[in-house]
Short mmCIF file of N, CA and C in Angstrom, two decimals:
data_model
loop_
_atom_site.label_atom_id
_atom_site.label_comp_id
_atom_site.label_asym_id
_atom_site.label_seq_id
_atom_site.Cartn_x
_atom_site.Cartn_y
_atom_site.Cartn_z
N UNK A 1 0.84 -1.18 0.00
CA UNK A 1 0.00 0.00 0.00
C UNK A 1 0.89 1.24 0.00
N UNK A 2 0.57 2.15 -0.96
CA UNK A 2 1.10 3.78 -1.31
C UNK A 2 0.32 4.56 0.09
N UNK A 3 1.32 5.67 0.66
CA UNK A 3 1.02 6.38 2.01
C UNK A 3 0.92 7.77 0.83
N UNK A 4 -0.32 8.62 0.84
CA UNK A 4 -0.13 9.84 0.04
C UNK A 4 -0.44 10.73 0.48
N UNK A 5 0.23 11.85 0.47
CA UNK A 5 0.16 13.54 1.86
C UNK A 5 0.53 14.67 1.06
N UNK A 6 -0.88 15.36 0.63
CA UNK A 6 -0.82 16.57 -0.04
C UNK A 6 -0.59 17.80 1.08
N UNK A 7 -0.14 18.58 -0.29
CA UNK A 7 -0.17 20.02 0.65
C UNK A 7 -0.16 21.07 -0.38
N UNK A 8 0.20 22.15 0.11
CA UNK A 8 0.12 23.55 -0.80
C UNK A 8 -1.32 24.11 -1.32
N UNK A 9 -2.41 23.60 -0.80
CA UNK A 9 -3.54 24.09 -0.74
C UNK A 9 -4.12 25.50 0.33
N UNK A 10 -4.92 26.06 -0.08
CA UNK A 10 -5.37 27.44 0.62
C UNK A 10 -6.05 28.61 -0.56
N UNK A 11 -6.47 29.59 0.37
CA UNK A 11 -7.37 30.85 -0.33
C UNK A 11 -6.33 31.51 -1.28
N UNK A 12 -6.95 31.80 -2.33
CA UNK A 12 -6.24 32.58 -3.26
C UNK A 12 -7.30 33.40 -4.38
N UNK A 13 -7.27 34.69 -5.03
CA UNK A 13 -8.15 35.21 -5.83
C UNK A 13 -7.91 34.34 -7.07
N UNK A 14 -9.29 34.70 -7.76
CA UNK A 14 -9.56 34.41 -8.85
C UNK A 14 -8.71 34.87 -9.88
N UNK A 15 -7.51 33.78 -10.73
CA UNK A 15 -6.62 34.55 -11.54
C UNK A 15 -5.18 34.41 -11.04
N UNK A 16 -4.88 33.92 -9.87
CA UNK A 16 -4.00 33.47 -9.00
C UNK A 16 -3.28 31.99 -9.50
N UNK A 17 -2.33 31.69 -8.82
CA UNK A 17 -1.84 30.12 -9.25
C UNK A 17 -1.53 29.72 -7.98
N UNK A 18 -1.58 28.47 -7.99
CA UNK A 18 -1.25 27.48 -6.65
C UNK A 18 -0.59 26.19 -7.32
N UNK A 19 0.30 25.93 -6.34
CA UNK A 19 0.77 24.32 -6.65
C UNK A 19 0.80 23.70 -5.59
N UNK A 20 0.32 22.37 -5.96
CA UNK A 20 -0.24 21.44 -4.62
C UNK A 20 1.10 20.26 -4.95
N UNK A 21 1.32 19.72 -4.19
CA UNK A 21 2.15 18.48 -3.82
C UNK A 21 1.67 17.12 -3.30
N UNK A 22 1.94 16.09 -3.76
CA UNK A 22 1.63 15.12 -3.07
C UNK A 22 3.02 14.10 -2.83
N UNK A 23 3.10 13.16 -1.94
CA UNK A 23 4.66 12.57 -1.49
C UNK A 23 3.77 10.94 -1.12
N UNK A 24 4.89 10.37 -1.99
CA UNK A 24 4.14 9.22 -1.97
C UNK A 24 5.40 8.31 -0.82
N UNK A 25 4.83 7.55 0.19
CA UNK A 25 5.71 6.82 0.52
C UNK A 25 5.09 5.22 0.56
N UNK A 26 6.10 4.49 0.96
CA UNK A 26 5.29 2.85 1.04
C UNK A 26 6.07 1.80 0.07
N UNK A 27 4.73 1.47 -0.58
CA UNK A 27 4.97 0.66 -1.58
C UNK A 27 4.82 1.61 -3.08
N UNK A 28 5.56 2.12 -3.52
CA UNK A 28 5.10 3.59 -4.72
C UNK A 28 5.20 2.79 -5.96
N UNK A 29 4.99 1.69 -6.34
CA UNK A 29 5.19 0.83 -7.75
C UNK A 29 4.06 0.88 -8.48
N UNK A 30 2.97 2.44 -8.39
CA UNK A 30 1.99 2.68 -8.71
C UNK A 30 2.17 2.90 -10.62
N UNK A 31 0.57 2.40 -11.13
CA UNK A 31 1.16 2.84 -12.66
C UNK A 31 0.59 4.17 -13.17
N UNK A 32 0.03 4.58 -12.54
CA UNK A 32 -0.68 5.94 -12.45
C UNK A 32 -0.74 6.46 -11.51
N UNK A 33 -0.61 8.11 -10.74
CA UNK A 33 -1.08 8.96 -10.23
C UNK A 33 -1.98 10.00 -10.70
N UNK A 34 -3.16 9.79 -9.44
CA UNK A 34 -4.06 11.21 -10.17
C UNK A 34 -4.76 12.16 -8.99
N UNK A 35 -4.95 13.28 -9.54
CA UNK A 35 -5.22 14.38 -8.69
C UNK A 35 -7.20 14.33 -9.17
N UNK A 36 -7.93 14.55 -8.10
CA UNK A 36 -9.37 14.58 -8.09
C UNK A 36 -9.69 15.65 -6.98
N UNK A 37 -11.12 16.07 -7.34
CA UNK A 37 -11.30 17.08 -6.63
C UNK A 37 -12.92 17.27 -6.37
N UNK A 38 -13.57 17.66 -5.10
CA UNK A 38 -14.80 17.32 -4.89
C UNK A 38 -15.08 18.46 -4.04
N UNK A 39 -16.07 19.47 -4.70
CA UNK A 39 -16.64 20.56 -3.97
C UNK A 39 -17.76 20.31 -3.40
N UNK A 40 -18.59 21.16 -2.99
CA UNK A 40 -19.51 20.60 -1.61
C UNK A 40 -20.54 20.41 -2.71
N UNK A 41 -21.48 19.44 -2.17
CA UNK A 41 -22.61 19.01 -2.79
C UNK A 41 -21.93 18.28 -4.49
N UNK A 42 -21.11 17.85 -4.73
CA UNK A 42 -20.92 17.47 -6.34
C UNK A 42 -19.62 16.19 -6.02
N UNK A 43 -20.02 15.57 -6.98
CA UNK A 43 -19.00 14.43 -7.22
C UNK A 43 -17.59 14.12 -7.13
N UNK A 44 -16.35 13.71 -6.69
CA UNK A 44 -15.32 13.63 -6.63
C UNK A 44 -15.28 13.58 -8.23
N UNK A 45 -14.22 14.14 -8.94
CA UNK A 45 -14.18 14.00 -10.78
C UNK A 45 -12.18 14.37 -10.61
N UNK A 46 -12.12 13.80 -11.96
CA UNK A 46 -11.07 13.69 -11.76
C UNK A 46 -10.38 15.58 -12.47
N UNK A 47 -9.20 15.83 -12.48
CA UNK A 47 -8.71 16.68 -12.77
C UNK A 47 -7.54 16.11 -13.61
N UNK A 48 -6.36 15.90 -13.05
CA UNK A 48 -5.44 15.23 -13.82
C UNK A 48 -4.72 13.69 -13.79
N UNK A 49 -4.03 13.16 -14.60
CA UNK A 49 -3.94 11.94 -14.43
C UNK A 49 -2.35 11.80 -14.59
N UNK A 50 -1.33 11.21 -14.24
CA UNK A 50 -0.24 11.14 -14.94
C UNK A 50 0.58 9.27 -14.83
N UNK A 51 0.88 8.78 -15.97
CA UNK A 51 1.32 7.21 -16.33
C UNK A 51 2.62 7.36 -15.31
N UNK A 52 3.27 6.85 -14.89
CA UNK A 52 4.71 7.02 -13.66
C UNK A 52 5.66 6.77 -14.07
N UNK A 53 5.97 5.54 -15.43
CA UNK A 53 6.65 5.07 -16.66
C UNK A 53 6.89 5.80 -17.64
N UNK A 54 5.58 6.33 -17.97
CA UNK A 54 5.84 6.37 -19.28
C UNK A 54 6.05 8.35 -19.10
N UNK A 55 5.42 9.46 -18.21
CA UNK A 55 5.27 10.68 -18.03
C UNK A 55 4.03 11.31 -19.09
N UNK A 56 3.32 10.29 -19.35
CA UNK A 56 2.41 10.88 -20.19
C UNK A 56 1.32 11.35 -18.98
N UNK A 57 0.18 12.00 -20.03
CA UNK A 57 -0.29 12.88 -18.78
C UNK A 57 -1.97 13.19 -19.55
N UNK A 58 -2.88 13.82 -18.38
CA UNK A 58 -4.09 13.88 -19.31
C UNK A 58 -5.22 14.09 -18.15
N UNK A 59 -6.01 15.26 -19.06
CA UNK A 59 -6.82 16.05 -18.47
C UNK A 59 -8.30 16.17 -17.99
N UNK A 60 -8.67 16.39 -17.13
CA UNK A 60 -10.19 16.85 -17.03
C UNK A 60 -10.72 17.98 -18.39
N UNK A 61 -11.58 17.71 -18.86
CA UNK A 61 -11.85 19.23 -19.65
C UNK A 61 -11.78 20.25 -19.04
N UNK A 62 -12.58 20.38 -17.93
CA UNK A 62 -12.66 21.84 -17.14
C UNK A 62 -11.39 22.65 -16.52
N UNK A 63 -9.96 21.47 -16.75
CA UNK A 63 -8.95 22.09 -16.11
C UNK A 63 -8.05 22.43 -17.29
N UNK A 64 -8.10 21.65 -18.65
CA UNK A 64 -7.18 21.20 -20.11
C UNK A 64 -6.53 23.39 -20.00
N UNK A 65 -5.56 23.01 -20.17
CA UNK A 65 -4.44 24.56 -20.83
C UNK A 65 -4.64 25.41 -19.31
N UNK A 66 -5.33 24.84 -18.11
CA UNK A 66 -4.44 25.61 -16.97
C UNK A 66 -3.64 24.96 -15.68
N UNK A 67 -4.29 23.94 -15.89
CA UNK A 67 -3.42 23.07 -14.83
C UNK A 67 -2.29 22.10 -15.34
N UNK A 68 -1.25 21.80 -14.81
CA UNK A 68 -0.10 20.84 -15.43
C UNK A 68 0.47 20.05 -13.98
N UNK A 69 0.14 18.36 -14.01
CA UNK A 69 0.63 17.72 -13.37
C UNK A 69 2.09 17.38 -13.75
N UNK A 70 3.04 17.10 -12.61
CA UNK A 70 4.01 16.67 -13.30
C UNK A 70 4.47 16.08 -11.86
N UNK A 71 5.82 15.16 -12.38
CA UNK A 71 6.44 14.26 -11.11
C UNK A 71 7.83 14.61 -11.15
N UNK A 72 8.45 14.36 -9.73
CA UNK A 72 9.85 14.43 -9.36
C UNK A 72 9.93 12.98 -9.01
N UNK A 73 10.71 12.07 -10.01
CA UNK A 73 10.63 10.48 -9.64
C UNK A 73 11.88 10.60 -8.07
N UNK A 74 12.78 10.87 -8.13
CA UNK A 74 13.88 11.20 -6.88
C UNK A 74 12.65 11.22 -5.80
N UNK A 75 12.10 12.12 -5.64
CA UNK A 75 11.43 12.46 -4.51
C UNK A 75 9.82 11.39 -4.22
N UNK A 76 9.22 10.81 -4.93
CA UNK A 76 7.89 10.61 -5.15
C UNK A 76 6.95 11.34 -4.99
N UNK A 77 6.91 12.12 -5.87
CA UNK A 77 6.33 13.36 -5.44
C UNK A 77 5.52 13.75 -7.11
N UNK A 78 4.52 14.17 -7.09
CA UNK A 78 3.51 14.46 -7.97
C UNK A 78 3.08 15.92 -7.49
N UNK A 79 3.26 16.65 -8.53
CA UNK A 79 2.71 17.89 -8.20
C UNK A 79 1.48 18.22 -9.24
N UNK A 80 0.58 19.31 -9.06
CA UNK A 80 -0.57 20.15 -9.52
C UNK A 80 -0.41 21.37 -9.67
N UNK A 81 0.22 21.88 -10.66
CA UNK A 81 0.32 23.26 -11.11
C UNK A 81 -1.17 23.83 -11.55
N UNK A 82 -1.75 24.48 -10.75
CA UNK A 82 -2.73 25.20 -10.99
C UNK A 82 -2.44 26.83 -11.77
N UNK A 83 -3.22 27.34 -12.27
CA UNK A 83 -2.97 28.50 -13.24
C UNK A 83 -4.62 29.15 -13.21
N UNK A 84 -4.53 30.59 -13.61
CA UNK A 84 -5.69 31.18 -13.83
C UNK A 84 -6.95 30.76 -12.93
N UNK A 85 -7.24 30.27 -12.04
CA UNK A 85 -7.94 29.59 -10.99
C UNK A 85 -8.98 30.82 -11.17
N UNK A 86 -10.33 29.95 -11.18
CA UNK A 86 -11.42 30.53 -11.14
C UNK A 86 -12.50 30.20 -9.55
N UNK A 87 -13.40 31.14 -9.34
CA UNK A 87 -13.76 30.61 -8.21
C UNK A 87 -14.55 28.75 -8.41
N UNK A 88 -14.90 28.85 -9.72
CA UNK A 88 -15.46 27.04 -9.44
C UNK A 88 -14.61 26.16 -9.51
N UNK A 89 -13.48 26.31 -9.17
CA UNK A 89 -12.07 25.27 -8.82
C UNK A 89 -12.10 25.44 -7.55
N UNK A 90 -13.06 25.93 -6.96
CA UNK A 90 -12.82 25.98 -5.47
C UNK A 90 -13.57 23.95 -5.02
N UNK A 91 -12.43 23.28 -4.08
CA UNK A 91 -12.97 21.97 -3.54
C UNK A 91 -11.81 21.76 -2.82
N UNK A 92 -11.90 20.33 -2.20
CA UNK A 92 -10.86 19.62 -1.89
C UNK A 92 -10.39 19.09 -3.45
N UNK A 93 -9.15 19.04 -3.19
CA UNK A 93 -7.64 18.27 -4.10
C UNK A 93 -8.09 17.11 -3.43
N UNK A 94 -7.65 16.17 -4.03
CA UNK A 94 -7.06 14.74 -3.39
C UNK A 94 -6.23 14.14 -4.01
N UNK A 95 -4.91 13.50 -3.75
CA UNK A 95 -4.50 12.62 -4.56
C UNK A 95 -4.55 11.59 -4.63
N UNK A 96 -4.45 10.56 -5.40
CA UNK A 96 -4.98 9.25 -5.52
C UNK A 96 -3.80 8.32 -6.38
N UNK A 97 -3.88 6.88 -6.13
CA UNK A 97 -2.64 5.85 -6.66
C UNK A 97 -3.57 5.02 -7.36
N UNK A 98 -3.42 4.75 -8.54
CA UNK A 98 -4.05 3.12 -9.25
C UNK A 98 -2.76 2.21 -9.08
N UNK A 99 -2.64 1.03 -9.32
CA UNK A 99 -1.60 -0.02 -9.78
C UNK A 99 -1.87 -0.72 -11.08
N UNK A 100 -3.44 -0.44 -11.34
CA UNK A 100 -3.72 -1.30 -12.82
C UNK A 100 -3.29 -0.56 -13.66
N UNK A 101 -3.32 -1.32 -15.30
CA UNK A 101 -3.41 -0.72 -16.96
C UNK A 101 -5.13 0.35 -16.99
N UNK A 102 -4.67 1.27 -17.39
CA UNK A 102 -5.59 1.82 -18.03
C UNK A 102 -5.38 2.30 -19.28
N UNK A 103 -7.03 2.68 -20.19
CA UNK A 103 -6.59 3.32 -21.30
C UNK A 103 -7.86 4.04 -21.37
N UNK A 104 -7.62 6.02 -21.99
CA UNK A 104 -8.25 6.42 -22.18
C UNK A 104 -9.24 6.77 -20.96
N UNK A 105 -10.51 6.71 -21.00
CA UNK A 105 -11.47 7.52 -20.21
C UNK A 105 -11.45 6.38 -19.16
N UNK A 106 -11.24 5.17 -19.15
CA UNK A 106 -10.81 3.98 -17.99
C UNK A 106 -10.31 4.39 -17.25
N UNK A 107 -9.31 5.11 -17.20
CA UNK A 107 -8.04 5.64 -16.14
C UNK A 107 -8.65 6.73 -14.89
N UNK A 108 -10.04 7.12 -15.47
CA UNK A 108 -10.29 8.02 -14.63
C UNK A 108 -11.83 7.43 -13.27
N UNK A 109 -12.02 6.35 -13.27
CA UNK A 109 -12.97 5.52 -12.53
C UNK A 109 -11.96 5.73 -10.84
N UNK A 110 -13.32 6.66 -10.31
CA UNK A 110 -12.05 6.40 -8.77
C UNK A 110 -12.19 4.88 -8.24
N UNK A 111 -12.75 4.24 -8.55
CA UNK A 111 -12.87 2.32 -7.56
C UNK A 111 -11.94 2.31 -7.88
N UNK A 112 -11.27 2.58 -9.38
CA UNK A 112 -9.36 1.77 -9.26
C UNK A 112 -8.59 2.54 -8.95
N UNK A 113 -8.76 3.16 -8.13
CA UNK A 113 -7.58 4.11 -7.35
C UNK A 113 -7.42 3.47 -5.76
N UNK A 114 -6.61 2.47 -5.32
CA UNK A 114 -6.73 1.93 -4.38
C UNK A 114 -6.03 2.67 -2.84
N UNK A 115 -5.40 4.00 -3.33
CA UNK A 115 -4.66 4.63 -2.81
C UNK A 115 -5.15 6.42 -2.67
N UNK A 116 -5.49 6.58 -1.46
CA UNK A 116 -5.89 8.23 -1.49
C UNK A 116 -4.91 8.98 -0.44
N UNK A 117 -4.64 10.24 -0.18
CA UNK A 117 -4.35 11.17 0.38
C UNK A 117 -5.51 11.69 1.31
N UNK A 118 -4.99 12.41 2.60
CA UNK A 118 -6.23 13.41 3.00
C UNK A 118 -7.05 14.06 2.35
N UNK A 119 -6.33 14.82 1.68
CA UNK A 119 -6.85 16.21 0.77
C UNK A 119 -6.56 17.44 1.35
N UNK A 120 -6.52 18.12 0.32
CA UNK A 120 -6.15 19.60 0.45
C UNK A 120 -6.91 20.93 0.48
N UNK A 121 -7.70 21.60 1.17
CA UNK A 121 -8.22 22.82 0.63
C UNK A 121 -8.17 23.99 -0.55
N UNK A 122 -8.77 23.84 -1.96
CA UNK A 122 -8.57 24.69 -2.28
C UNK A 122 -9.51 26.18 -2.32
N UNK A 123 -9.52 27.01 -1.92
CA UNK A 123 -10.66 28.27 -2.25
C UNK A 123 -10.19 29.57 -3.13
N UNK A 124 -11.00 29.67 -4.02
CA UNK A 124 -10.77 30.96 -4.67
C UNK A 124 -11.56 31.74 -4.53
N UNK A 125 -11.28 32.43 -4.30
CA UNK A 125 -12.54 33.75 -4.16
C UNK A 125 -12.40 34.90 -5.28
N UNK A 126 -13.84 35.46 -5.79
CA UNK A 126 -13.83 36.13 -6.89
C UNK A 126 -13.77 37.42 -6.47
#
């Protein structure tokens, strides 16, 4: 089992950038990491996804050309470059571990994410 502990979440205006972190410790032989996010009353959905092998990477629509996941393999560490943040990006972050193959819109089902984080606060205010 992957141990996962975000941070770099908090209030920021609308138009602002934030980068969130997550640190994976444990067993990290994950084949995907992904960042999801769940505001009050609405669904956990995913935001970004990234392969751990291969560095490919891939988006929520609602986040595509402002957010950029990326990894520090040295560290286990997955970050969330947020950009232009609007107030409906306001939720919890979470990060999350699969170990299976996925492909395409598969990759984003949270049941195969066997691995979560606390979560992080994000708020924007307009």
């Amino acid at each position: 089992q992957v141990q996962l502990v975000e941070s770099g979440g908090g209030l920021v205006q609308a138009g602002d950038s934030l980068r969130l972190s997550c640190v994976a410790s444990g067993r990290t032989d994950s084949y995907a990491m992904g960042w999801f996010r769940q505001a009050p009353g609405k669904e956990r959905e995913i935001v970004a996804l990234l392969r751990w092998r291969t560095g490919s990477t891939s988006y929520g629509d609602s986040v595509k050309d402002r957010f950029t996941i990326s990894r520090d393999g040295a560290k286990n560490t997955v970050y969330l470059q947020m950009t232009s943040l609007k107030p409906e990006d306001t939720a919890v972050y979470y990060c999350a571990a699969r170990k299976t193959f996925c492909v395409g819109s598969g990759c984003y089902d949270r049941s195969d994410f066997g691995s979560w984080g606390q979560g992080t606060q994000v708020t924007v205010s307009s």
